Amino acid sequence: RWNFVVLAAIIALLLPIFWSRMESVGAAMDEGAMLVYPELMLHGKLPYRDFQSVYPPGNLYLLAATYSFFGSSIYVERIVGLAYRIALMVGIFGIAHRWGTVTAAFSTAITGALLICSDLLAVPSIAAIPFALFSLWAITSDASRTRALVGGILAGVALLCRIDFALAVSVSALPLFLELPRRQKILYVAGAMIALSPFVFFAIVIGPGRLADDLFFYPVFRLNPTRRLPLATADLACWRAMELQIVSCALTFIAAAIMIVREQTRDRGRLLLAIALLSAGTIPYALQRFDFAHVLFASFIPIGFAVVGMATLLQTVGGETWQKRIAPFAAGAVLIVAVCLTLPALRIYFVKMVAAGYENGLKKKRGNVQDGGLGFRVEHKGRAFFLADEFTATTTGQILSELERVSTPGQRLIVGPEDLRRTNYNDTFVYHLMPQLVPATYFLEMNPRSANAPNSRLAADVATADWLLLNRAWDYWHEPNASQEYGSDEANEIVRRDFDAWAESGGYVLYANRRIRDQLKRPDESRE
């Protein structure tokens, strides 16, 4: 009961701040995909066959199931993202409470503070982490057959959300898995196979070669050079966050070794070793795109459980009073001070988020995004999205209104950058705001070395579209990697040959296919 009260108090304290971020600025492509893809799946479309996705289908299935009950909206999607974050805190508390309630409270509170500095997007990365944690929690030394089966299922679901976590999830489970009785081991493996069975379905439907290319060969060998940021370009905050993550992992490894050596703490030592291995397994995620957002996502587990490692080390010295009562508080205080001193920018941002969180709960303050202000709302067909500034929100609303006026339900739409030779990003959320129009391309997300690759199907898709909504803003994408390369010009040639510019608003240009131009009315004609 006491553990439950402490955990509930921490979540209740943080919940208003999380909730106030429900209308924060959205990620035009990444969050847009989380709105569009699950809804398409509810209509019988499949990733890898009907639209491109570089992630496994687990998170999309979870979102699709939620949308089937509550409808597709950015609010529902962000509530799922909030649920992932709460589950992550529950998982950390559930494991850390084996070292005492105070230690668990500090671990959970520090992780919650880090989570506040991220937006509520229900992306695959944040979905996979709590499932991996709950899997380890399920197969601790006293695991029953049911828990072993559930642990395997949860590990499989984590991989179904992020297949690149496979090494981290499998290696971290070894210290606990090897100690399970033979029957439990079989049940664990069986559970994992059950959870991963959707891969078999997709391999049958679209072919194993194509599935392997979409989920492995393309992301690793072709996409990665266009998204990776050189370590030399990272700012000091990234390096400090990475250093803190590495030190936290090392601290947890040392504490786990000390506990494993002692027979009376060996079971908890194996659990802590599993956590240390999982923490170390998140480092490649941070390095694959070395910016602060990715480093922050990779730090939730290492920094959270560093409190456990520190408390364990402090408990090896001093008397019984020090070990039982003072060490957990000292460990929590040390970690809080370490985070504040190592990451002053994060400390300042956290304070801004807290202050803005309570203010937004009362006033719904817009703008000043870096100070915690909310995004500007663009709404269409009863659906909403949130953009970074008022001008962008206004011009987006204007061009969508014009597209609504001149289009007919069932017509085909493609959303992309103005220059289709550089498909680095696009406004995928537009498909969500215009549900009466049919996406006309396989590339609902625009990724380099795919949509703009030689012999890509993008040009053929463009030829079938009735409307193109292209955004000049993405033509100025500039990162120090292979995304600067120009790809095929075939799609641009189709635009020049078959389409006329119909309207402009802000950075957007709306193109109409010439085959439907006789059906269209100018704004002055519609008023008449």
mmCIF file with all atom_site columns, C-alpha atoms in Angstrom, residues 303-395:
data_model
loop_
_atom_site.group_PDB
_atom_site.id
_atom_site.type_symbol
_atom_site.label_atom_id
_atom_site.label_alt_id
_atom_site.label_comp_id
_atom_site.label_asym_id
_atom_site.label_entity_id
_atom_site.label_seq_id
_atom_site.pdbx_PDB_ins_code
_atom_site.Cartn_x
_atom_site.Cartn_y
_atom_site.Cartn_z
_atom_site.occupancy
_atom_site.B_iso_or_equiv
_atom_site.pdbx_formal_charge
_atom_site.auth_seq_id
_atom_site.auth_comp_id
_atom_site.auth_asym_id
_atom_site.auth_atom_id
_atom_site.pdbx_PDB_model_num
ATOM 1  C CA . ILE A 1 303 ? 19.929  7.864  -15.364 1.00 0.00 ? 303 ILE A CA 1
ATOM 2  C CA . GLY A 1 304 ? 16.810  6.592  -13.613 1.00 0.00 ? 304 GLY A CA 1
ATOM 3  C CA . PHE A 1 305 ? 18.505  3.426  -12.380 1.00 0.00 ? 305 PHE A CA 1
ATOM 4  C CA . ALA A 1 306 ? 21.745  5.230  -11.526 1.00 0.00 ? 306 ALA A CA 1
ATOM 5  C CA . VAL A 1 307 ? 20.031  6.019  -8.217  1.00 0.00 ? 307 VAL A CA 1
ATOM 6  C CA . VAL A 1 308 ? 19.884  2.271  -7.510  1.00 0.00 ? 308 VAL A CA 1
ATOM 7  C CA . GLY A 1 309 ? 23.543  1.879  -8.417  1.00 0.00 ? 309 GLY A CA 1
ATOM 8  C CA . MET A 1 310 ? 24.601  4.814  -6.271  1.00 0.00 ? 310 MET A CA 1
ATOM 9  C CA . ALA A 1 311 ? 22.501  3.637  -3.303  1.00 0.00 ? 311 ALA A CA 1
ATOM 10 C CA . THR A 1 312 ? 24.055  0.170  -3.576  1.00 0.00 ? 312 THR A CA 1
ATOM 11 C CA . LEU A 1 313 ? 27.582  1.587  -3.531  1.00 0.00 ? 313 LEU A CA 1
ATOM 12 C CA . LEU A 1 314 ? 26.820  3.861  -0.586  1.00 0.00 ? 314 LEU A CA 1
ATOM 13 C CA . GLN A 1 315 ? 25.303  0.957  1.343   1.00 0.00 ? 315 GLN A CA 1
ATOM 14 C CA . THR A 1 316 ? 28.625  -0.882 1.212   1.00 0.00 ? 316 THR A CA 1
ATOM 15 C CA . VAL A 1 317 ? 30.074  1.615  3.672   1.00 0.00 ? 317 VAL A CA 1
ATOM 16 C CA . GLY A 1 318 ? 28.937  2.837  7.066   1.00 0.00 ? 318 GLY A CA 1
ATOM 17 C CA . GLY A 1 319 ? 26.779  1.276  9.710   1.00 0.00 ? 319 GLY A CA 1
ATOM 18 C CA . GLU A 1 320 ? 23.295  -0.179 9.590   1.00 0.00 ? 320 GLU A CA 1
ATOM 19 C CA . THR A 1 321 ? 21.559  3.199  10.019  1.00 0.00 ? 321 THR A CA 1
ATOM 20 C CA . TRP A 1 322 ? 23.545  4.659  7.138   1.00 0.00 ? 322 TRP A CA 1
ATOM 21 C CA . GLN A 1 323 ? 22.816  1.671  4.917   1.00 0.00 ? 323 GLN A CA 1
ATOM 22 C CA . LYS A 1 324 ? 19.065  1.527  5.500   1.00 0.00 ? 324 LYS A CA 1
ATOM 23 C CA . ARG A 1 325 ? 18.049  5.138  6.027   1.00 0.00 ? 325 ARG A CA 1
ATOM 24 C CA . ILE A 1 326 ? 20.605  7.610  4.753   1.00 0.00 ? 326 ILE A CA 1
ATOM 25 C CA . ALA A 1 327 ? 22.084  5.937  1.655   1.00 0.00 ? 327 ALA A CA 1
ATOM 26 C CA . PRO A 1 328 ? 18.878  6.073  -0.474  1.00 0.00 ? 328 PRO A CA 1
ATOM 27 C CA . PHE A 1 329 ? 18.388  9.788  0.256   1.00 0.00 ? 329 PHE A CA 1
ATOM 28 C CA . ALA A 1 330 ? 22.078  10.499 -0.350  1.00 0.00 ? 330 ALA A CA 1
ATOM 29 C CA . ALA A 1 331 ? 21.983  8.602  -3.666  1.00 0.00 ? 331 ALA A CA 1
ATOM 30 C CA . GLY A 1 332 ? 18.922  10.503 -4.860  1.00 0.00 ? 332 GLY A CA 1
ATOM 31 C CA . ALA A 1 333 ? 20.437  13.842 -3.873  1.00 0.00 ? 333 ALA A CA 1
ATOM 32 C CA . VAL A 1 334 ? 23.722  13.036 -5.614  1.00 0.00 ? 334 VAL A CA 1
ATOM 33 C CA . LEU A 1 335 ? 21.952  12.125 -8.855  1.00 0.00 ? 335 LEU A CA 1
ATOM 34 C CA . ILE A 1 336 ? 19.773  15.253 -8.785  1.00 0.00 ? 336 ILE A CA 1
ATOM 35 C CA . VAL A 1 337 ? 22.836  17.453 -8.254  1.00 0.00 ? 337 VAL A CA 1
ATOM 36 C CA . ALA A 1 338 ? 24.738  15.558 -10.971 1.00 0.00 ? 338 ALA A CA 1
ATOM 37 C CA . VAL A 1 339 ? 21.948  16.084 -13.519 1.00 0.00 ? 339 VAL A CA 1
ATOM 38 C CA . CYS A 1 340 ? 21.600  19.784 -12.621 1.00 0.00 ? 340 CYS A CA 1
ATOM 39 C CA . LEU A 1 341 ? 25.342  20.454 -12.815 1.00 0.00 ? 341 LEU A CA 1
ATOM 40 C CA . THR A 1 342 ? 26.007  18.333 -15.886 1.00 0.00 ? 342 THR A CA 1
ATOM 41 C CA . LEU A 1 343 ? 22.978  19.502 -17.873 1.00 0.00 ? 343 LEU A CA 1
ATOM 42 C CA . PRO A 1 344 ? 22.234  23.117 -16.916 1.00 0.00 ? 344 PRO A CA 1
ATOM 43 C CA . ALA A 1 345 ? 20.288  23.657 -20.147 1.00 0.00 ? 345 ALA A CA 1
ATOM 44 C CA . LEU A 1 346 ? 18.054  20.707 -19.287 1.00 0.00 ? 346 LEU A CA 1
ATOM 45 C CA . ARG A 1 347 ? 17.555  22.058 -15.772 1.00 0.00 ? 347 ARG A CA 1
ATOM 46 C CA . ILE A 1 348 ? 16.491  25.435 -17.162 1.00 0.00 ? 348 ILE A CA 1
ATOM 47 C CA . TYR A 1 349 ? 14.202  23.785 -19.718 1.00 0.00 ? 349 TYR A CA 1
ATOM 48 C CA . PHE A 1 350 ? 12.622  21.620 -17.010 1.00 0.00 ? 350 PHE A CA 1
ATOM 49 C CA . VAL A 1 351 ? 11.891  24.692 -14.884 1.00 0.00 ? 351 VAL A CA 1
ATOM 50 C CA . LYS A 1 352 ? 10.326  26.394 -17.907 1.00 0.00 ? 352 LYS A CA 1
ATOM 51 C CA . MET A 1 353 ? 8.198   23.317 -18.629 1.00 0.00 ? 353 MET A CA 1
ATOM 52 C CA . VAL A 1 354 ? 6.963   23.172 -15.049 1.00 0.00 ? 354 VAL A CA 1
ATOM 53 C CA . ALA A 1 355 ? 6.165   26.885 -14.940 1.00 0.00 ? 355 ALA A CA 1
ATOM 54 C CA . ALA A 1 356 ? 4.547   26.843 -18.364 1.00 0.00 ? 356 ALA A CA 1
ATOM 55 C CA . GLY A 1 357 ? 2.717   23.631 -17.538 1.00 0.00 ? 357 GLY A CA 1
ATOM 56 C CA . TYR A 1 358 ? 0.728   25.177 -14.726 1.00 0.00 ? 358 TYR A CA 1
ATOM 57 C CA . GLU A 1 359 ? 0.278   28.419 -16.665 1.00 0.00 ? 359 GLU A CA 1
ATOM 58 C CA . ASN A 1 360 ? -0.934  26.578 -19.769 1.00 0.00 ? 360 ASN A CA 1
ATOM 59 C CA . GLY A 1 361 ? -3.362  24.658 -17.622 1.00 0.00 ? 361 GLY A CA 1
ATOM 60 C CA . LEU A 1 362 ? -5.025  27.981 -16.838 1.00 0.00 ? 362 LEU A CA 1
ATOM 61 C CA . LYS A 1 363 ? -4.351  30.275 -19.819 1.00 0.00 ? 363 LYS A CA 1
ATOM 62 C CA . LYS A 1 364 ? -3.467  28.053 -22.834 1.00 0.00 ? 364 LYS A CA 1
ATOM 63 C CA . LYS A 1 365 ? -0.556  30.352 -23.668 1.00 0.00 ? 365 LYS A CA 1
ATOM 64 C CA . ARG A 1 366 ? 0.529   30.105 -27.326 1.00 0.00 ? 366 ARG A CA 1
ATOM 65 C CA . GLY A 1 367 ? 3.916   30.808 -28.868 1.00 0.00 ? 367 GLY A CA 1
ATOM 66 C CA . ASN A 1 368 ? 7.375   31.035 -27.269 1.00 0.00 ? 368 ASN A CA 1
ATOM 67 C CA . VAL A 1 369 ? 7.743   27.310 -27.765 1.00 0.00 ? 369 VAL A CA 1
ATOM 68 C CA . GLN A 1 370 ? 11.197  27.174 -26.155 1.00 0.00 ? 370 GLN A CA 1
ATOM 69 C CA . ASP A 1 371 ? 9.642   28.655 -23.012 1.00 0.00 ? 371 ASP A CA 1
ATOM 70 C CA . GLY A 1 372 ? 6.959   26.022 -22.886 1.00 0.00 ? 372 GLY A CA 1
ATOM 71 C CA . GLY A 1 373 ? 4.314   27.834 -24.917 1.00 0.00 ? 373 GLY A CA 1
ATOM 72 C CA . LEU A 1 374 ? 1.800   25.777 -26.840 1.00 0.00 ? 374 LEU A CA 1
ATOM 73 C CA . GLY A 1 375 ? 1.620   25.353 -30.599 1.00 0.00 ? 375 GLY A CA 1
ATOM 74 C CA . PHE A 1 376 ? -0.761  27.212 -32.868 1.00 0.00 ? 376 PHE A CA 1
ATOM 75 C CA . ARG A 1 377 ? -3.784  25.167 -33.816 1.00 0.00 ? 377 ARG A CA 1
ATOM 76 C CA . VAL A 1 378 ? -4.735  24.385 -37.404 1.00 0.00 ? 378 VAL A CA 1
ATOM 77 C CA . GLU A 1 379 ? -8.066  22.593 -37.674 1.00 0.00 ? 379 GLU A CA 1
ATOM 78 C CA . HIS A 1 380 ? -9.876  21.015 -40.584 1.00 0.00 ? 380 HIS A CA 1
ATOM 79 C CA . LYS A 1 381 ? -12.703 18.480 -40.897 1.00 0.00 ? 381 LYS A CA 1
ATOM 80 C CA . GLY A 1 382 ? -12.930 18.409 -37.095 1.00 0.00 ? 382 GLY A CA 1
ATOM 81 C CA . ARG A 1 383 ? -9.285  17.335 -36.800 1.00 0.00 ? 383 ARG A CA 1
ATOM 82 C CA . ALA A 1 384 ? -6.420  19.374 -35.392 1.00 0.00 ? 384 ALA A CA 1
ATOM 83 C CA . PHE A 1 385 ? -2.656  19.697 -35.494 1.00 0.00 ? 385 PHE A CA 1
ATOM 84 C CA . PHE A 1 386 ? -0.329  22.162 -33.774 1.00 0.00 ? 386 PHE A CA 1
ATOM 85 C CA . LEU A 1 387 ? 2.339   24.187 -35.563 1.00 0.00 ? 387 LEU A CA 1
ATOM 86 C CA . ALA A 1 388 ? 5.228   26.312 -34.317 1.00 0.00 ? 388 ALA A CA 1
ATOM 87 C CA . ASP A 1 389 ? 4.054   29.816 -35.268 1.00 0.00 ? 389 ASP A CA 1
ATOM 88 C CA . GLU A 1 390 ? 0.884   31.703 -36.082 1.00 0.00 ? 390 GLU A CA 1
ATOM 89 C CA . PHE A 1 391 ? 1.899   32.498 -39.664 1.00 0.00 ? 391 PHE A CA 1
ATOM 90 C CA . THR A 1 392 ? 2.477   28.839 -40.537 1.00 0.00 ? 392 THR A CA 1
ATOM 91 C CA . ALA A 1 393 ? -0.785  27.795 -38.892 1.00 0.00 ? 393 ALA A CA 1
ATOM 92 C CA . THR A 1 394 ? -2.724  30.531 -40.730 1.00 0.00 ? 394 THR A CA 1
ATOM 93 C CA . THR A 1 395 ? -1.253  29.821 -44.158 1.00 0.00 ? 395 THR A CA 1
#
